[in-house]
PDB file of C-alpha atoms in Angstrom:
ATOM      1  CA  GLN A  14      31.179 -77.931  45.408  1.00 78.00           C
ATOM      2  CA  VAL A  15      34.124 -76.429  43.563  1.00 85.00           C
ATOM      3  CA  GLN A  16      36.844 -74.943  45.730  1.00 91.00           C
ATOM      4  CA  LEU A  17      39.942 -72.940  44.895  1.00 95.00           C
ATOM      5  CA  VAL A  18      42.846 -73.290  47.323  1.00 94.00           C
ATOM      6  CA  GLU A  19      45.593 -70.696  47.161  1.00 95.00           C
ATOM      7  CA  SER A  20      49.102 -70.825  48.556  1.00 95.00           C
ATOM      8  CA  GLY A  21      52.410 -68.995  48.304  1.00 96.00           C
ATOM      9  CA  GLY A  22      51.767 -65.618  49.876  1.00 95.00           C
ATOM     10  CA  GLY A  23      54.009 -64.072  52.478  1.00 97.00           C
ATOM     11  CA  LEU A  24      56.431 -61.286  53.320  1.00 98.00           C
ATOM     12  CA  VAL A  25      59.093 -60.329  50.791  1.00 98.00           C
ATOM     13  CA  GLN A  26      61.500 -57.439  50.431  1.00 98.00           C
ATOM     14  CA  PRO A  27      61.189 -54.954  47.568  1.00 98.00           C
ATOM     15  CA  GLY A  28      62.773 -56.396  44.453  1.00 98.00           C
ATOM     16  CA  GLY A  29      62.098 -59.935  45.595  1.00 98.00           C
ATOM     17  CA  SER A  30      59.955 -62.681  44.085  1.00 98.00           C
ATOM     18  CA  LEU A  31      57.039 -64.858  45.105  1.00 98.00           C
ATOM     19  CA  ARG A  32      55.059 -67.565  43.338  1.00 98.00           C
ATOM     20  CA  LEU A  33      51.370 -67.993  44.065  1.00 98.00           C
ATOM     21  CA  SER A  34      49.515 -71.223  43.317  1.00 98.00           C
ATOM     22  CA  CYS A  35      45.800 -71.950  43.109  1.00 97.00           C
ATOM     23  CA  GLU A  36      44.400 -75.450  42.723  1.00 95.00           C
ATOM     24  CA  ALA A  37      40.790 -76.160  41.826  1.00 93.00           C
ATOM     25  CA  SER A  38      39.126 -79.189  43.354  1.00 89.00           C
ATOM     26  CA  ARG A  39      38.305 -82.068  41.041  1.00 82.00           C
ATOM     27  CA  GLY A  40      34.838 -82.315  39.618  1.00 82.00           C
ATOM     28  CA  LEU A  41      32.631 -82.715  36.588  1.00 80.00           C
ATOM     29  CA  TYR A  42      33.186 -79.311  35.098  1.00 86.00           C
ATOM     30  CA  ARG A  43      35.364 -77.545  32.595  1.00 90.00           C
ATOM     31  CA  ILE A  44      37.529 -74.656  33.644  1.00 91.00           C
ATOM     32  CA  ASN A  45      37.523 -71.792  31.186  1.00 94.00           C
ATOM     33  CA  THR A  46      39.399 -68.666  32.234  1.00 95.00           C
ATOM     34  CA  MET A  47      41.446 -68.464  35.419  1.00 96.00           C
ATOM     35  CA  ALA A  48      42.683 -65.240  36.892  1.00 98.00           C
ATOM     36  CA  TRP A  49      44.365 -63.486  39.770  1.00 98.00           C
ATOM     37  CA  TYR A  50      42.881 -60.408  41.394  1.00 98.00           C
ATOM     38  CA  ARG A  51      44.171 -58.352  44.288  1.00 98.00           C
ATOM     39  CA  GLN A  52      42.760 -55.975  46.840  1.00 98.00           C
ATOM     40  CA  ALA A  53      44.949 -53.532  48.736  1.00 97.00           C
ATOM     41  CA  PRO A  54      43.769 -51.943  51.999  1.00 92.00           C
ATOM     42  CA  GLY A  55      41.205 -49.251  51.308  1.00 94.00           C
ATOM     43  CA  LYS A  56      41.067 -50.017  47.589  1.00 96.00           C
ATOM     44  CA  GLN A  57      38.766 -51.918  45.264  1.00 97.00           C
ATOM     45  CA  ARG A  58      39.597 -55.385  44.037  1.00 97.00           C
ATOM     46  CA  GLU A  59      41.393 -55.241  40.697  1.00 98.00           C
ATOM     47  CA  SER A  60      42.319 -57.737  38.012  1.00 98.00           C
ATOM     48  CA  VAL A  61      46.008 -58.586  37.897  1.00 98.00           C
ATOM     49  CA  ALA A  62      46.254 -61.286  35.229  1.00 98.00           C
ATOM     50  CA  VAL A  63      43.944 -63.570  33.260  1.00 98.00           C
ATOM     51  CA  ILE A  64      44.659 -66.758  31.330  1.00 97.00           C
ATOM     52  CA  THR A  65      42.282 -68.646  29.041  1.00 95.00           C
ATOM     53  CA  ASN A  66      42.175 -72.429  28.746  1.00 89.00           C
ATOM     54  CA  GLY A  67      44.070 -71.969  25.482  1.00 91.00           C
ATOM     55  CA  GLY A  68      46.873 -70.089  27.199  1.00 93.00           C
ATOM     56  CA  SER A  69      46.142 -66.533  26.080  1.00 97.00           C
ATOM     57  CA  THR A  70      47.010 -63.974  28.752  1.00 98.00           C
ATOM     58  CA  VAL A  71      46.098 -60.427  29.730  1.00 98.00           C
ATOM     59  CA  TYR A  72      47.897 -58.362  32.366  1.00 98.00           C
ATOM     60  CA  ALA A  73      47.205 -55.169  34.237  1.00 98.00           C
ATOM     61  CA  ASP A  74      49.533 -52.401  33.091  1.00 98.00           C
ATOM     62  CA  SER A  75      50.980 -52.116  36.590  1.00 97.00           C
ATOM     63  CA  VAL A  76      52.377 -55.675  36.507  1.00 98.00           C
ATOM     64  CA  LYS A  77      53.354 -56.127  32.859  1.00 98.00           C
ATOM     65  CA  GLY A  78      56.911 -57.353  32.516  1.00 98.00           C
ATOM     66  CA  ARG A  79      57.095 -58.340  36.192  1.00 98.00           C
ATOM     67  CA  PHE A  80      54.318 -60.919  36.700  1.00 98.00           C
ATOM     68  CA  THR A  81      53.650 -64.081  34.725  1.00 98.00           C
ATOM     69  CA  ILE A  82      50.460 -66.120  34.870  1.00 98.00           C
ATOM     70  CA  SER A  83      50.491 -69.761  33.799  1.00 97.00           C
ATOM     71  CA  ARG A  84      48.328 -72.832  34.239  1.00 96.00           C
ATOM     72  CA  ASP A  85      48.553 -76.592  34.313  1.00 93.00           C
ATOM     73  CA  ASN A  86      45.267 -77.853  32.925  1.00 88.00           C
ATOM     74  CA  ALA A  87      46.008 -81.455  33.912  1.00 89.00           C
ATOM     75  CA  GLU A  88      46.374 -80.374  37.535  1.00 89.00           C
ATOM     76  CA  ASN A  89      43.596 -77.725  37.526  1.00 91.00           C
ATOM     77  CA  THR A  90      46.182 -75.256  38.803  1.00 95.00           C
ATOM     78  CA  VAL A  91      47.017 -71.659  37.983  1.00 97.00           C
ATOM     79  CA  TYR A  92      50.207 -69.896  39.021  1.00 98.00           C
ATOM     80  CA  LEU A  93      51.314 -66.303  39.374  1.00 98.00           C
ATOM     81  CA  GLN A  94      55.059 -65.710  39.296  1.00 98.00           C
ATOM     82  CA  MET A  95      55.754 -62.273  40.742  1.00 98.00           C
ATOM     83  CA  ASN A  96      59.183 -60.719  40.224  1.00 98.00           C
ATOM     84  CA  SER A  97      60.633 -57.294  41.014  1.00 98.00           C
ATOM     85  CA  LEU A  98      57.990 -56.806  43.675  1.00 98.00           C
ATOM     86  CA  LYS A  99      57.194 -53.306  44.857  1.00 98.00           C
ATOM     87  CA  PRO A 100      55.569 -52.080  48.080  1.00 97.00           C
ATOM     88  CA  GLU A 101      52.521 -51.104  46.038  1.00 97.00           C
ATOM     89  CA  ASP A 102      52.032 -54.781  45.168  1.00 98.00           C
ATOM     90  CA  THR A 103      51.064 -55.380  48.787  1.00 98.00           C
ATOM     91  CA  ALA A 104      47.537 -56.797  48.815  1.00 98.00           C
ATOM     92  CA  VAL A 105      45.403 -59.852  49.354  1.00 98.00           C
ATOM     93  CA  TYR A 106      45.587 -61.872  46.154  1.00 98.00           C
ATOM     94  CA  TYR A 107      42.533 -63.861  45.079  1.00 98.00           C
ATOM     95  CA  CYS A 108      42.290 -66.690  42.609  1.00 98.00           C
ATOM     96  CA  ASN A 109      39.271 -66.689  40.286  1.00 97.00           C
ATOM     97  CA  ALA A 110      37.916 -69.298  37.891  1.00 96.00           C
ATOM     98  CA  ASN A 111      35.064 -69.377  35.410  1.00 95.00           C
ATOM     99  CA  LEU A 112      33.700 -72.890  35.052  1.00 92.00           C
ATOM    100  CA  LEU A 113      31.125 -74.721  32.976  1.00 92.00           C
ATOM    101  CA  SER A 114      29.200 -77.284  35.001  1.00 88.00           C
ATOM    102  CA  PRO A 115      26.868 -79.807  33.315  1.00 88.00           C
ATOM    103  CA  THR A 116      24.530 -79.371  36.288  1.00 87.00           C
ATOM    104  CA  PHE A 117      24.735 -75.679  37.112  1.00 86.00           C
ATOM    105  CA  GLY A 118      25.923 -74.093  33.867  1.00 90.00           C
ATOM    106  CA  ASP A 119      28.343 -71.164  34.075  1.00 92.00           C
ATOM    107  CA  LEU A 120      29.897 -70.643  37.503  1.00 92.00           C
ATOM    108  CA  GLU A 121      32.345 -68.125  38.893  1.00 95.00           C
ATOM    109  CA  VAL A 122      34.399 -69.278  41.874  1.00 95.00           C
ATOM    110  CA  TRP A 123      36.775 -67.376  44.170  1.00 97.00           C
ATOM    111  CA  GLY A 124      39.555 -68.523  46.430  1.00 96.00           C
ATOM    112  CA  GLN A 125      39.880 -67.403  50.032  1.00 96.00           C
ATOM    113  CA  GLY A 126      42.774 -65.044  49.328  1.00 96.00           C
ATOM    114  CA  THR A 127      46.437 -65.038  50.254  1.00 97.00           C
ATOM    115  CA  LEU A 128      48.283 -62.031  51.677  1.00 98.00           C
ATOM    116  CA  VAL A 129      51.348 -60.679  49.925  1.00 98.00           C
ATOM    117  CA  THR A 130      53.331 -58.054  51.816  1.00 98.00           C
ATOM    118  CA  VAL A 131      56.233 -56.266  50.171  1.00 98.00           C
ATOM    119  CA  SER A 132      58.257 -54.418  52.757  1.00 97.00           C
ATOM    120  CA  SER A 133      61.802 -53.910  53.949  1.00 95.00           C
TER     121      SER A 133
END
């Protein structure tokens, strides 16, 4: 069973930085796109950033210029560097991966979420 394990959340002051990491467990599959989503209290989950296995990226308008998504394909890991954090960035951040399994075909997997709180 494929698992995504996130780390790096926490409490940070406005203007500060955090780096989230998400590692996929090893297995007989190919990882296609990886992404970060977030869900603030009382709001729907939204896409923050997406990266393809070729390195192409897409960002939500609200984080452009502040957040950077990257991945290490050898380590099955995706990162989200978050700079100039704002209180409105407070949310649970979820890692997402789209995989191709020789047994099960296309799969979408989610991490358990990591809380980011931006507050003074």
